[in-house]
Short mmCIF file of C-alpha atoms in Angstrom, two decimals:
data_model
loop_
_atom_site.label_atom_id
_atom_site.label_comp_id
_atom_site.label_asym_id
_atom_site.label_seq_id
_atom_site.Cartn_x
_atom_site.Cartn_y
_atom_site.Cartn_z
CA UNK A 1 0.00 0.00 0.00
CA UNK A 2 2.79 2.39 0.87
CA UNK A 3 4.51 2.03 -2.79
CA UNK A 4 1.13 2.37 -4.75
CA UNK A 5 0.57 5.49 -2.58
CA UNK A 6 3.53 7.06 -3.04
CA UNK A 7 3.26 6.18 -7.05
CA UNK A 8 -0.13 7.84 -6.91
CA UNK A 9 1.30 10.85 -4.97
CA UNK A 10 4.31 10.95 -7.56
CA UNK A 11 1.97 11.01 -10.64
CA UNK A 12 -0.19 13.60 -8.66
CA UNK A 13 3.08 15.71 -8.14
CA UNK A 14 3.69 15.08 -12.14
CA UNK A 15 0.62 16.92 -13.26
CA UNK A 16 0.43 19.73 -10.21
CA UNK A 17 -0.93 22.95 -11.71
CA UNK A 18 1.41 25.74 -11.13
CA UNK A 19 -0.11 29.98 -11.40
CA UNK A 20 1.47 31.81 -13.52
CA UNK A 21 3.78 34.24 -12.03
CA UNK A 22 4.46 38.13 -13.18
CA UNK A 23 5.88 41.06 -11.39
CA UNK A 24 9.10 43.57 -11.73
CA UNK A 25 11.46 44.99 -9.50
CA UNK A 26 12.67 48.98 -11.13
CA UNK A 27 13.18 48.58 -14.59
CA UNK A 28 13.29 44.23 -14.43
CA UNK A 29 9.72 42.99 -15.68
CA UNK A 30 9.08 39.13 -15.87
CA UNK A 31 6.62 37.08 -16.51
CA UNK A 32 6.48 32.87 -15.44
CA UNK A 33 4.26 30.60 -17.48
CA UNK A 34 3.87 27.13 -18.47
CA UNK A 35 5.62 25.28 -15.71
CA UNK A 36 5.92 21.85 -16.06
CA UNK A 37 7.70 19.02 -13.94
CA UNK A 38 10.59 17.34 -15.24
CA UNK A 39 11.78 14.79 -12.66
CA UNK A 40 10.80 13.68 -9.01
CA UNK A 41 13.38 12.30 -6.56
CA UNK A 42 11.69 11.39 -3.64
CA UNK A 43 14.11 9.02 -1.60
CA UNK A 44 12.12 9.01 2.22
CA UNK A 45 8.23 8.15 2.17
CA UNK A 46 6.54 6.46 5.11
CA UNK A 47 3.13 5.47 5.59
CA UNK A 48 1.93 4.71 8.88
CA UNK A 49 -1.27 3.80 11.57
CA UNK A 50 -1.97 6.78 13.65
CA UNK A 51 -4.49 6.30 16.38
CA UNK A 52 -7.24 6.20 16.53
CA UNK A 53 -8.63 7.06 12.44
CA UNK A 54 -5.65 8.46 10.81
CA UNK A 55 -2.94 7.63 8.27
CA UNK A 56 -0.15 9.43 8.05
CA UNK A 57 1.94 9.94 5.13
CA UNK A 58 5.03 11.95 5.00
CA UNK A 59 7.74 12.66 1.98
CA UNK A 60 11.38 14.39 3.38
CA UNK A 61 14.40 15.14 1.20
CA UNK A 62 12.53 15.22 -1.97
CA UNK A 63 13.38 17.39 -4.83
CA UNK A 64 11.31 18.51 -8.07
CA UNK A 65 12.73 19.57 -11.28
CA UNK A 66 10.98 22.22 -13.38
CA UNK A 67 10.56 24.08 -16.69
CA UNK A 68 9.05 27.22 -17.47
CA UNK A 69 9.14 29.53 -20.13
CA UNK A 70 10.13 32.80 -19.19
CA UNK A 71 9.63 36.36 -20.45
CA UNK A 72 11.93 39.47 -19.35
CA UNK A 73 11.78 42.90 -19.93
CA UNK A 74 15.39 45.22 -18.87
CA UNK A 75 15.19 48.21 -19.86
CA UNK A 76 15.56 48.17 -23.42
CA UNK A 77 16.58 44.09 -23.62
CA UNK A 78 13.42 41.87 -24.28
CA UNK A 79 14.08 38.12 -23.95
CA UNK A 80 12.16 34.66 -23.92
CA UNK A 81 12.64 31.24 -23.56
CA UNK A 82 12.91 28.56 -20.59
CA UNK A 83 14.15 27.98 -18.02
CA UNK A 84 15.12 24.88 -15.61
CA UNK A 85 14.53 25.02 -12.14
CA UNK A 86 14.98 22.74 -8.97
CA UNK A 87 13.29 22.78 -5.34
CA UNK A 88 15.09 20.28 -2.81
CA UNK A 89 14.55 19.38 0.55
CA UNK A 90 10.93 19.07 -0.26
CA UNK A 91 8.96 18.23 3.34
CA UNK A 92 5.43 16.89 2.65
CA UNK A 93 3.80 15.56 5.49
CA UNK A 94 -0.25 14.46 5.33
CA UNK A 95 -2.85 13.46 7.86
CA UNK A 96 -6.11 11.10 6.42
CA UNK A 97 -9.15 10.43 8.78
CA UNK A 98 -10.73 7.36 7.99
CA UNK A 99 -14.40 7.52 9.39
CA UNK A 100 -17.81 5.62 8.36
CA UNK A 101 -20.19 8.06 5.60
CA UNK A 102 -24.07 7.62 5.72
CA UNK A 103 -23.87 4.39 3.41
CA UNK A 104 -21.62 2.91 5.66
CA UNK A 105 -18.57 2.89 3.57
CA UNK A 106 -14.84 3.82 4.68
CA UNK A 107 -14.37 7.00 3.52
CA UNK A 108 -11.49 9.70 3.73
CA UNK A 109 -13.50 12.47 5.90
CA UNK A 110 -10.81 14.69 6.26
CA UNK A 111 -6.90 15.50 5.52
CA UNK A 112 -4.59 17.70 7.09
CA UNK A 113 -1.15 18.84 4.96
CA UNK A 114 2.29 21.06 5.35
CA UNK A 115 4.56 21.15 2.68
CA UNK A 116 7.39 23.38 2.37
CA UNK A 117 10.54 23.75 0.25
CA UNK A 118 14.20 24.11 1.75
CA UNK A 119 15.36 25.92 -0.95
CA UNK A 120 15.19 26.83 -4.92
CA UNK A 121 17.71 26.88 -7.72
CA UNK A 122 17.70 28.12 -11.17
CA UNK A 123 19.77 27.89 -13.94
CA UNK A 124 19.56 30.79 -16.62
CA UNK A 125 21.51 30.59 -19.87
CA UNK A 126 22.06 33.89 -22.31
CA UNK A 127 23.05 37.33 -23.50
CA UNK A 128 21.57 38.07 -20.28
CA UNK A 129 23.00 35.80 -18.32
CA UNK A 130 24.87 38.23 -15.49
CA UNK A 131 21.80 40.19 -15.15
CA UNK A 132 19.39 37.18 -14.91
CA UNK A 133 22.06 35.86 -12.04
CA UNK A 134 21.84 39.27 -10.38
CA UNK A 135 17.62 39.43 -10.15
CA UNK A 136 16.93 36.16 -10.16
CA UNK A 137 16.39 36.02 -6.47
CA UNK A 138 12.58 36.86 -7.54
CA UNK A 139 11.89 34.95 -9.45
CA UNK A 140 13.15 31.70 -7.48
CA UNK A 141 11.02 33.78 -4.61
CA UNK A 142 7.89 33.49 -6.50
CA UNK A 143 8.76 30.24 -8.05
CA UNK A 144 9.20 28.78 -3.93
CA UNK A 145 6.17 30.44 -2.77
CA UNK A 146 3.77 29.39 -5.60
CA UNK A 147 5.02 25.71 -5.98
CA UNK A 148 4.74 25.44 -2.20
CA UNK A 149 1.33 26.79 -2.39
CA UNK A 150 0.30 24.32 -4.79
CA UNK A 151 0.97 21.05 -3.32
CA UNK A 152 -0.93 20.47 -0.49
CA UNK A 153 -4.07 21.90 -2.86
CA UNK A 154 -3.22 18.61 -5.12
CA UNK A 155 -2.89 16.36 -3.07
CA UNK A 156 -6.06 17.26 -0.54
CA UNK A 157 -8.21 16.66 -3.68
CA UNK A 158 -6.09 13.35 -4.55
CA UNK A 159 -7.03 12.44 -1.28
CA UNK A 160 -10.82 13.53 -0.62
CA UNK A 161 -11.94 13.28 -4.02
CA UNK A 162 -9.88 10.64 -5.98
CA UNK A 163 -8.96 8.13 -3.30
CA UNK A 164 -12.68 8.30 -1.90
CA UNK A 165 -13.98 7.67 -5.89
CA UNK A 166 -11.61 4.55 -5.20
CA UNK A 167 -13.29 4.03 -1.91
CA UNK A 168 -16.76 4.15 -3.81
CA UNK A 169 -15.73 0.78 -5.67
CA UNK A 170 -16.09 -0.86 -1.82
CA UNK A 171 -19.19 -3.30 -1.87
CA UNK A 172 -21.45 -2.58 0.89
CA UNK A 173 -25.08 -3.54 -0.23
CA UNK A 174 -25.13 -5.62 -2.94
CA UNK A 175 -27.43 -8.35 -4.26
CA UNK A 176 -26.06 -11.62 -4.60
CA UNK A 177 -28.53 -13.12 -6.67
CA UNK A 178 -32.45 -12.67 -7.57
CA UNK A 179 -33.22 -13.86 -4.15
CA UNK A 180 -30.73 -12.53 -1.74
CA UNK A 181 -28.57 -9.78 -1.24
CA UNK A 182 -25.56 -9.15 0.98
CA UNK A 183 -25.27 -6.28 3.96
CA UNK A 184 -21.37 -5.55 4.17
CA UNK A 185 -21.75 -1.91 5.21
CA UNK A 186 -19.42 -0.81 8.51
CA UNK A 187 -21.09 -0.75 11.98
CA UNK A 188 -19.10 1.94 13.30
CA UNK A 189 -15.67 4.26 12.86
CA UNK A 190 -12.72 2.55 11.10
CA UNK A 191 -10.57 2.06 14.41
CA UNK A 192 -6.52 2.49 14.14
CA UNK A 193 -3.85 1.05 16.29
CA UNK A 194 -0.18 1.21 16.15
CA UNK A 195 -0.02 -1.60 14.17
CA UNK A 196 -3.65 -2.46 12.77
CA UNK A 197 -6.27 -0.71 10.96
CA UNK A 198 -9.78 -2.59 12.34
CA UNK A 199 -12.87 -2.45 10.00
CA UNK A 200 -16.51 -3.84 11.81
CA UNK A 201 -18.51 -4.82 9.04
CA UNK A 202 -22.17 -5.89 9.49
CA UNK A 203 -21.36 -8.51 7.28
CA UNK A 204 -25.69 -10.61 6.85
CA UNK A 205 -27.66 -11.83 4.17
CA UNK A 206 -30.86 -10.54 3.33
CA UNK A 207 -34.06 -12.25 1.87
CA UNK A 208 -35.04 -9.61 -0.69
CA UNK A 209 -38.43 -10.15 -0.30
CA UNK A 210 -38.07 -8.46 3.38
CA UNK A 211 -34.77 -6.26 3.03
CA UNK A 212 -35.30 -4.88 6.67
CA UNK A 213 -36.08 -8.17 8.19
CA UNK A 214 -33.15 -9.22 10.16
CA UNK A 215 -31.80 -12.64 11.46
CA UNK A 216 -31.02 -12.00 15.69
CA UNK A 217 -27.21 -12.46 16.33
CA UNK A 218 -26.53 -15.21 18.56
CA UNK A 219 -23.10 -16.12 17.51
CA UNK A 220 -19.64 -15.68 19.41
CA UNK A 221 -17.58 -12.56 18.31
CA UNK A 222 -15.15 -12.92 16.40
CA UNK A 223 -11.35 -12.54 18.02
CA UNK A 224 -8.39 -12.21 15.62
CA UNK A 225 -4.97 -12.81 17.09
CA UNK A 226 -3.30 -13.95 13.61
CA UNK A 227 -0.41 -11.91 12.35
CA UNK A 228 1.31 -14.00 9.34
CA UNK A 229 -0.65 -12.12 6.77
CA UNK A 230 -1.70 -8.91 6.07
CA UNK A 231 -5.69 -8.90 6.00
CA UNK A 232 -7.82 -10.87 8.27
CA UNK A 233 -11.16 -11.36 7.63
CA UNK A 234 -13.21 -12.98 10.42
CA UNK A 235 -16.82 -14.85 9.67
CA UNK A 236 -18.96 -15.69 12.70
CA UNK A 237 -21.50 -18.35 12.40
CA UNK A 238 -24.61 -15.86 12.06
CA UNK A 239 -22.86 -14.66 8.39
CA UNK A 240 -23.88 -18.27 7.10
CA UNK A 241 -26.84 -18.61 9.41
CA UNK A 242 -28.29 -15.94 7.93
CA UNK A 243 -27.43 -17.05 4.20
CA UNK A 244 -29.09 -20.26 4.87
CA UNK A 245 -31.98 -18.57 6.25
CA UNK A 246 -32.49 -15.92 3.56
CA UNK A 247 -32.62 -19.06 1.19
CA UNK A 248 -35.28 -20.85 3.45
CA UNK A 249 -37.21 -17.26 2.93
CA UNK A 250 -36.99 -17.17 -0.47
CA UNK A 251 -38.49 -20.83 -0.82
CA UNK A 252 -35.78 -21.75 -3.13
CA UNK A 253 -34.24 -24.92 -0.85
CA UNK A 254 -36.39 -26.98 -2.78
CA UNK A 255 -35.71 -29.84 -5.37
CA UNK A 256 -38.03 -31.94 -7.56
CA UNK A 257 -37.24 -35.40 -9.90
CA UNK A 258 -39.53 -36.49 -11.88
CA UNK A 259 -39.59 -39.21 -14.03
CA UNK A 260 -36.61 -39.55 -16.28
CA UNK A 261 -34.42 -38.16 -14.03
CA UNK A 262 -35.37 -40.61 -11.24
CA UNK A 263 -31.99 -43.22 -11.27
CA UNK A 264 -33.86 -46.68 -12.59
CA UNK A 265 -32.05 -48.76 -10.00
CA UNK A 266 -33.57 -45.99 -7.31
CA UNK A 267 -36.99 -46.23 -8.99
CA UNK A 268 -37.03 -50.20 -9.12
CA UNK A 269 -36.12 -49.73 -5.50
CA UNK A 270 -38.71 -47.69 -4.85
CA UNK A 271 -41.55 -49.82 -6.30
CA UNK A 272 -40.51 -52.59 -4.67
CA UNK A 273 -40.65 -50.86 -1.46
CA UNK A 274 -44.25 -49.38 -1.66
CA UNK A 275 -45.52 -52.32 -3.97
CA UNK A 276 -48.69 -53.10 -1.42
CA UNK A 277 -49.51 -49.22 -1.73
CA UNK A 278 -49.17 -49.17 -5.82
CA UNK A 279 -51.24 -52.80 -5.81
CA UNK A 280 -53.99 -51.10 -4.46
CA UNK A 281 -54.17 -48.29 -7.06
CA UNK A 282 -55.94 -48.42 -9.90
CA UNK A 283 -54.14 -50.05 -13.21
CA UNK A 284 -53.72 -46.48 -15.08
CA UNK A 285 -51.83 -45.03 -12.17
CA UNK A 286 -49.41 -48.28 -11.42
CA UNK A 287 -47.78 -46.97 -14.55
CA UNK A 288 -47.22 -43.57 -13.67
CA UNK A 289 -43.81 -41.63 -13.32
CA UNK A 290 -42.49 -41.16 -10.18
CA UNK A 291 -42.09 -37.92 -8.65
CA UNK A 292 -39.50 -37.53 -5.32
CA UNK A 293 -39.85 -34.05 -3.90
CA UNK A 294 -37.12 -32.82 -1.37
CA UNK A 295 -38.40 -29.42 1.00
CA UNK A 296 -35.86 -28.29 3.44
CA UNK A 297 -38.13 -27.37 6.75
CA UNK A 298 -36.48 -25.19 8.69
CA UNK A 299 -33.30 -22.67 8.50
CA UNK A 300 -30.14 -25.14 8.25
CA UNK A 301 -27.90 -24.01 10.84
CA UNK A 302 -23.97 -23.87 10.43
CA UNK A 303 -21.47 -24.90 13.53
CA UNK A 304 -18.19 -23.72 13.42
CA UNK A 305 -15.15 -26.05 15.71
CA UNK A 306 -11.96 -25.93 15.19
CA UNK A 307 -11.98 -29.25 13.89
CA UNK A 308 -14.03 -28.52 10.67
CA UNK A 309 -17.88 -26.68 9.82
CA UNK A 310 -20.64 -28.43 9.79
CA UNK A 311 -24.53 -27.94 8.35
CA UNK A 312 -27.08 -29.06 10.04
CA UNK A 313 -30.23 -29.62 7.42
CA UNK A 314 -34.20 -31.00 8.39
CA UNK A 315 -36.25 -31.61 5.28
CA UNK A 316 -38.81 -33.66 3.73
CA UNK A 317 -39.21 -35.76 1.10
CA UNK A 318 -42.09 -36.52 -0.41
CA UNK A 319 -42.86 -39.69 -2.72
CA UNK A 320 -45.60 -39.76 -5.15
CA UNK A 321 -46.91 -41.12 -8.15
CA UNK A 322 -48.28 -38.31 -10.93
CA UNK A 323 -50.30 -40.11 -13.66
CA UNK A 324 -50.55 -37.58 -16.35
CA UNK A 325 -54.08 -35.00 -16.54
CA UNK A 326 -54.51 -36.73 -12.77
CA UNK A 327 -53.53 -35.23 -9.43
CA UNK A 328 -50.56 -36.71 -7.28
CA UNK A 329 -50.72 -39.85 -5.88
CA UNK A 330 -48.70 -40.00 -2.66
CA UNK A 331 -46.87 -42.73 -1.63
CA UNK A 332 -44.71 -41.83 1.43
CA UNK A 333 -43.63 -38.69 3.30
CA UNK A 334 -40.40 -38.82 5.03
CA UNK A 335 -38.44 -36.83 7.31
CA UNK A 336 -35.10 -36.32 6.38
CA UNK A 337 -32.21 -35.27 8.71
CA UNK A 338 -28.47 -34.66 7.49
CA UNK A 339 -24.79 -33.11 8.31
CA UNK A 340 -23.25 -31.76 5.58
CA UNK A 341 -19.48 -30.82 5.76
CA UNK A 342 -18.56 -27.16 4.52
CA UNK A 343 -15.04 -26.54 3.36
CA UNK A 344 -14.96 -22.81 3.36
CA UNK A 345 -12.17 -21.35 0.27
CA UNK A 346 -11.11 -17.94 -0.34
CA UNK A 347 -10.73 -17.57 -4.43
CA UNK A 348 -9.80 -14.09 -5.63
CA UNK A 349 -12.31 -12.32 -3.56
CA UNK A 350 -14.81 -14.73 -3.24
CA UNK A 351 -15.72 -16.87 -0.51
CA UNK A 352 -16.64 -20.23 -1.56
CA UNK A 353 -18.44 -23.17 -0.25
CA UNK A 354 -17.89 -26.88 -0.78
CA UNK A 355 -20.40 -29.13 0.87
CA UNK A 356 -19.95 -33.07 1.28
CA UNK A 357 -22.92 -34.83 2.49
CA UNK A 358 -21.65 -36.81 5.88
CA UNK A 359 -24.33 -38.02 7.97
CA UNK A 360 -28.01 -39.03 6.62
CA UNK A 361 -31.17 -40.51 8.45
CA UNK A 362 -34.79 -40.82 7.15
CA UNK A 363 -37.63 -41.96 9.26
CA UNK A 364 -41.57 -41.88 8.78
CA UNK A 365 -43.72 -39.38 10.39
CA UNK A 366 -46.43 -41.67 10.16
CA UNK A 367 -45.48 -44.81 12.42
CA UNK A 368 -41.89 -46.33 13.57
CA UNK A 369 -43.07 -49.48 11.65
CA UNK A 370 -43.07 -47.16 8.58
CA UNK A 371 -39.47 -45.96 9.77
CA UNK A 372 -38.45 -49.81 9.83
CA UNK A 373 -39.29 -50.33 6.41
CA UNK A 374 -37.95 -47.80 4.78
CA UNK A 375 -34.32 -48.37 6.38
CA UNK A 376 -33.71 -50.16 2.87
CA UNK A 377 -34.11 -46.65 1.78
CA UNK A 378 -31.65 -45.22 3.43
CA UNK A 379 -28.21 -46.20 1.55
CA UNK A 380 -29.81 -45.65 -2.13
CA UNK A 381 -31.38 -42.59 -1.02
CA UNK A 382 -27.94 -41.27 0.68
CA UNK A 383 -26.00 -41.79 -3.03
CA UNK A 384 -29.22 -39.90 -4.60
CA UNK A 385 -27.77 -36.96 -3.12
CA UNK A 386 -24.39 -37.31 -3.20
CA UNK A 387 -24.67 -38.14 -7.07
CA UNK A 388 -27.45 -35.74 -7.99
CA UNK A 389 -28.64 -33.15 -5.50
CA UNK A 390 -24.75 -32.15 -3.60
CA UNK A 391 -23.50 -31.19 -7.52
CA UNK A 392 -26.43 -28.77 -8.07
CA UNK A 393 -25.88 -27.63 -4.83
CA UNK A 394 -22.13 -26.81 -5.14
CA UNK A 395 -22.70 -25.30 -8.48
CA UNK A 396 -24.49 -22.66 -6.90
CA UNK A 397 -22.36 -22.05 -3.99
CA UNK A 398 -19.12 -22.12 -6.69
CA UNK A 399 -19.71 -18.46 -7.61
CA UNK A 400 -19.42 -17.15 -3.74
CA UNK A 401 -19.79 -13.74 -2.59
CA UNK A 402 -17.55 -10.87 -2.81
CA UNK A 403 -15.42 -9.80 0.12
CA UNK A 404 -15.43 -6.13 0.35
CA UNK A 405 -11.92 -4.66 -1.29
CA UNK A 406 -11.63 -1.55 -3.58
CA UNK A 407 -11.60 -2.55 -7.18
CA UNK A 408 -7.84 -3.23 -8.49
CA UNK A 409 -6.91 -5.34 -5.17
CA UNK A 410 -6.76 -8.95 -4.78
CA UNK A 411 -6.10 -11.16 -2.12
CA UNK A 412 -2.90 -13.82 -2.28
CA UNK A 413 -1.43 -16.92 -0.20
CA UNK A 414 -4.99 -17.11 1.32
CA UNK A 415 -5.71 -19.20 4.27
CA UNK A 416 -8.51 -20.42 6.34
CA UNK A 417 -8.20 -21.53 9.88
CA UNK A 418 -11.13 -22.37 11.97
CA UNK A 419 -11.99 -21.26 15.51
CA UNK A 420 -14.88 -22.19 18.15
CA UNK A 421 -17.73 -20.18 16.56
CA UNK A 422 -15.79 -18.24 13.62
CA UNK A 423 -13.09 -18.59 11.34
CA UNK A 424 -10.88 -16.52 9.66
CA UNK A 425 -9.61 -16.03 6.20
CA UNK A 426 -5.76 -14.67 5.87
CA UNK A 427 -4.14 -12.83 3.11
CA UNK A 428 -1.55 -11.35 1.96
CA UNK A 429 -2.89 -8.29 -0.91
CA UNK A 430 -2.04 -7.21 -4.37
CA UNK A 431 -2.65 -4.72 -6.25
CA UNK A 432 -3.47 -6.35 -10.32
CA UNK A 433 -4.50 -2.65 -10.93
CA UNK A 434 -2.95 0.56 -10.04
CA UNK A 435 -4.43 3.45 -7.93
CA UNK A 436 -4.40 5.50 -10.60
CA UNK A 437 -6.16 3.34 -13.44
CA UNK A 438 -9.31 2.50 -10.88
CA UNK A 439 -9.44 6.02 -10.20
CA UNK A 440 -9.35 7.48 -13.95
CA UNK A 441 -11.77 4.55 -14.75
CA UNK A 442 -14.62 5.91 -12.17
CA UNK A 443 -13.41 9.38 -12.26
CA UNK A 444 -16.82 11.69 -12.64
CA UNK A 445 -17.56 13.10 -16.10
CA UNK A 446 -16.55 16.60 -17.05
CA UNK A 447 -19.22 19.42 -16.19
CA UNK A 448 -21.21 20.46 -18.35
CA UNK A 449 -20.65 23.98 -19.50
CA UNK A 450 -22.27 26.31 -17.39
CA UNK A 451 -22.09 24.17 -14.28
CA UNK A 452 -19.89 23.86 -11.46
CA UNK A 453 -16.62 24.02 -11.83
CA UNK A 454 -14.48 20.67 -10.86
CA UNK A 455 -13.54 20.26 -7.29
CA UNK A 456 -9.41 20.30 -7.92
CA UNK A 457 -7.05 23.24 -7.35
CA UNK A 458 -7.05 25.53 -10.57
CA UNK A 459 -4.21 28.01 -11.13
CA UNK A 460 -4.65 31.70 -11.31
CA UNK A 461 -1.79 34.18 -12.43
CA UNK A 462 -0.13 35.54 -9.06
CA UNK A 463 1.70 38.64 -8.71
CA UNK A 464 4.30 39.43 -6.95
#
């Protein structure tokens, strides 16, 4: 983070508008225009936690190199041309405060900045030379006072205008999907230590059915005491909890086979299981395809041990015949209990899941004699859903959801540990884009003539 910045601050440097600068002293008119900067050298940067919101980021030492075309007036000598320029011992020294805005995304609320220039050098070439040598004192004068005057202007809009457009790329309420939506906006102040910069995201799923509807917290807080990587991200038990029970909202923890897509060795099964039921049907809907409906009851809850996560899941499942232009004919219902295993993966910046069924159990709800008979069930029905419904299911838990970094930074050497009632994802970050590319990508339009005028330091002629 401290090299992007200080690449960002460089390029900001680059392009710093300079005023204009005219005056004369007796008979010595001059007028300054075009500067440009040739060269940066800045050799000491450091960027550093100051408690309790702040960064700081100071530049000492540095030195800017300069060209501006020049225009003298000496009595009865007229000259133009360029001239180069230096200012060393460059001190920059800049204060951020991180803080939570109304959306509750980080944002930069405010930045303090000193600059000031040890000293400035000219070099002046000419018939003129001598005389140029003799006033310039000035013009370097001017030259100190307006670059000086200039920098902290720059980089206070780099900071509370560009930076916070880069800020604006944070996800903080974003739908996931047709049916859900994810809450990552921050509960409270960014909070900074010596050492640590602590975000408190809300981090819950919402059914978008009922976006103000929320799942009660019951989970342990989270408690990070890793240090091997640079970001921690800590997920407590109610982030998945309340996943699981946004999908239970939506009614979308349903599956359905129907015919064809029954397994044959599962439907022979089947009819030779509930034969005395189909015997006593009529002969048109003996025939019929069979139809197996799975209907997750309740929430699934997610446990979190430092041994592994686990899923608890209740459902039903619901056996019927469905003779076509005729209604349903039901042959069982069965309650279903199982344990899935949840392999949690950080890819990019999604958080995956990978579940692997573990433990399964069906029983009647009708009669434990019911529950004996259909214990023949209970191995066919078990590789039903590891062969057919756990694919599905992973296939639409592959995409993940978005942790919430700025556009342009990725996560690397990413590892999960678990803990008793959270784990925590570790990484180490990148940056695949620069500061500066994100920023010109989402920088705001121009304004439209007439309008406001853009909210970065514009140059005016000075005189001095």
């Amino acid at each position: 983070v401290k090299q992007e910045g200080l690449r960002f601050v460089e390029q900001e440097l680059e392009n710093i508008s300079v005023s204009d600068l005219h005056g004369k002293e007796g008979q010595f008119h001059y007028n300054i225009s075009q500067v440009k900067v040739l060269d940066l050298q800045l050799p000491f940067s450091d960027l550093r936690f100051q408690p309790r919101q702040h960064l700081a980021f100071s530049i000492t030492n540095a030195s800017i190199s300069l060209r501006f075309r020049r225009q003298l007036l000496y009595w009865f000598f007229y000259d133009i041309g360029s001239i180069n320029a230096s200012a060393d011992g460059v001190q920059i020294h800049t204060v951020l405060q991180l803080s939570k805005d109304e959306s509750g995304r980080i944002k930069i609320s405010n930045m303090s900045c000193n600059a000031s220039i040890a000293a400035m050098h000219a070099g002046f070439s000419g018939t003129l030379r001598k005389v140029y040598d003799f006033l310039s004192t000035f013009i370097i004068t001017g030259m100190r006072y307006v670059l000086g005057r200039q920098i902290c202007p720059s980089l206070n809009h780099a900071g509370l205008v560009l930076l916070n457009s880069l800020l604006d790329t944070v996800p903080v309420r974003n739908y996931v999907d047709e049916h859900v939506g994810i809450d990552y906006s921050l509960l409270r102040d960014p909070v900074v230590s010596a050492d640590t910069l602590d975000l408190d995201f809300k981090g819950v799923f919402f059914y978008r059915g009922k976006e103000d509807q929320e799942l009660e917290n019951h989970a342990v807080e989270p408690v990070i005491k890793e240090t091997e990587r640079m970001v921690y991200a800590a997920f407590s038990e109610h982030f998945f909890d309340s996943a699981m029970h946004s999908y239970f909202q939506a009614g979308v923890l349903a599956m359905q086979l129907e015919g064809e897509k029954v397994p044959k060795d599962l439907e022979v099964l089947l009819r030779a299981t509930f034969f005395g039921t189909i015997f006593m049907l009529s002969p048109g809907t003996v025939d019929a395809p069979l139809r197996l409906a799975l209907q997750v009851s309740a929430p699934p809850r997610c446990v979190i041990k430092p041994s592994g996560t686990s899923v608890s899941v209740s459902a039903f499942l619901n056996i019927s015949l469905v003779p076509p232009g005729r209604p349903p004919v039901q042959l069982s219902s069965m309650a279903m209990e199982t344990k899935l295993s949840a392999r949690v993966l950080l890819h990019g910046k999604a958080l995956r899941v990978l579940l692997d069924l573990r433990r399964f159990r069906i029983y009647s709800k009708q009669s434990a004699l019911e529950s004996l008979a259909l214990f023949s069930l209970q191995a066919p029905l078990k590789t039903l859903l590891q062969l057919t419904i756990m694919p599905i299911i992973n296939e639409r838990t592959k995409k993940g959801v978005q942790i919430p970094l700025p556009e342009g930074m990725d996560f690397t050497r990413e590892v999960v540990t678990n803990h008793a009632g959270f784990l925590t994802v570790g990484a180490d970050l990148h940056f695949s884009k620069g500061l500066r590319e994100v920023i010109e990508k989402y920088r705001p339009a121009p304004t439209a003539p007439g309008g406001p005028p853009p909210a970065q330091p514009s140059p005016e002629p000075l005189q001095l």
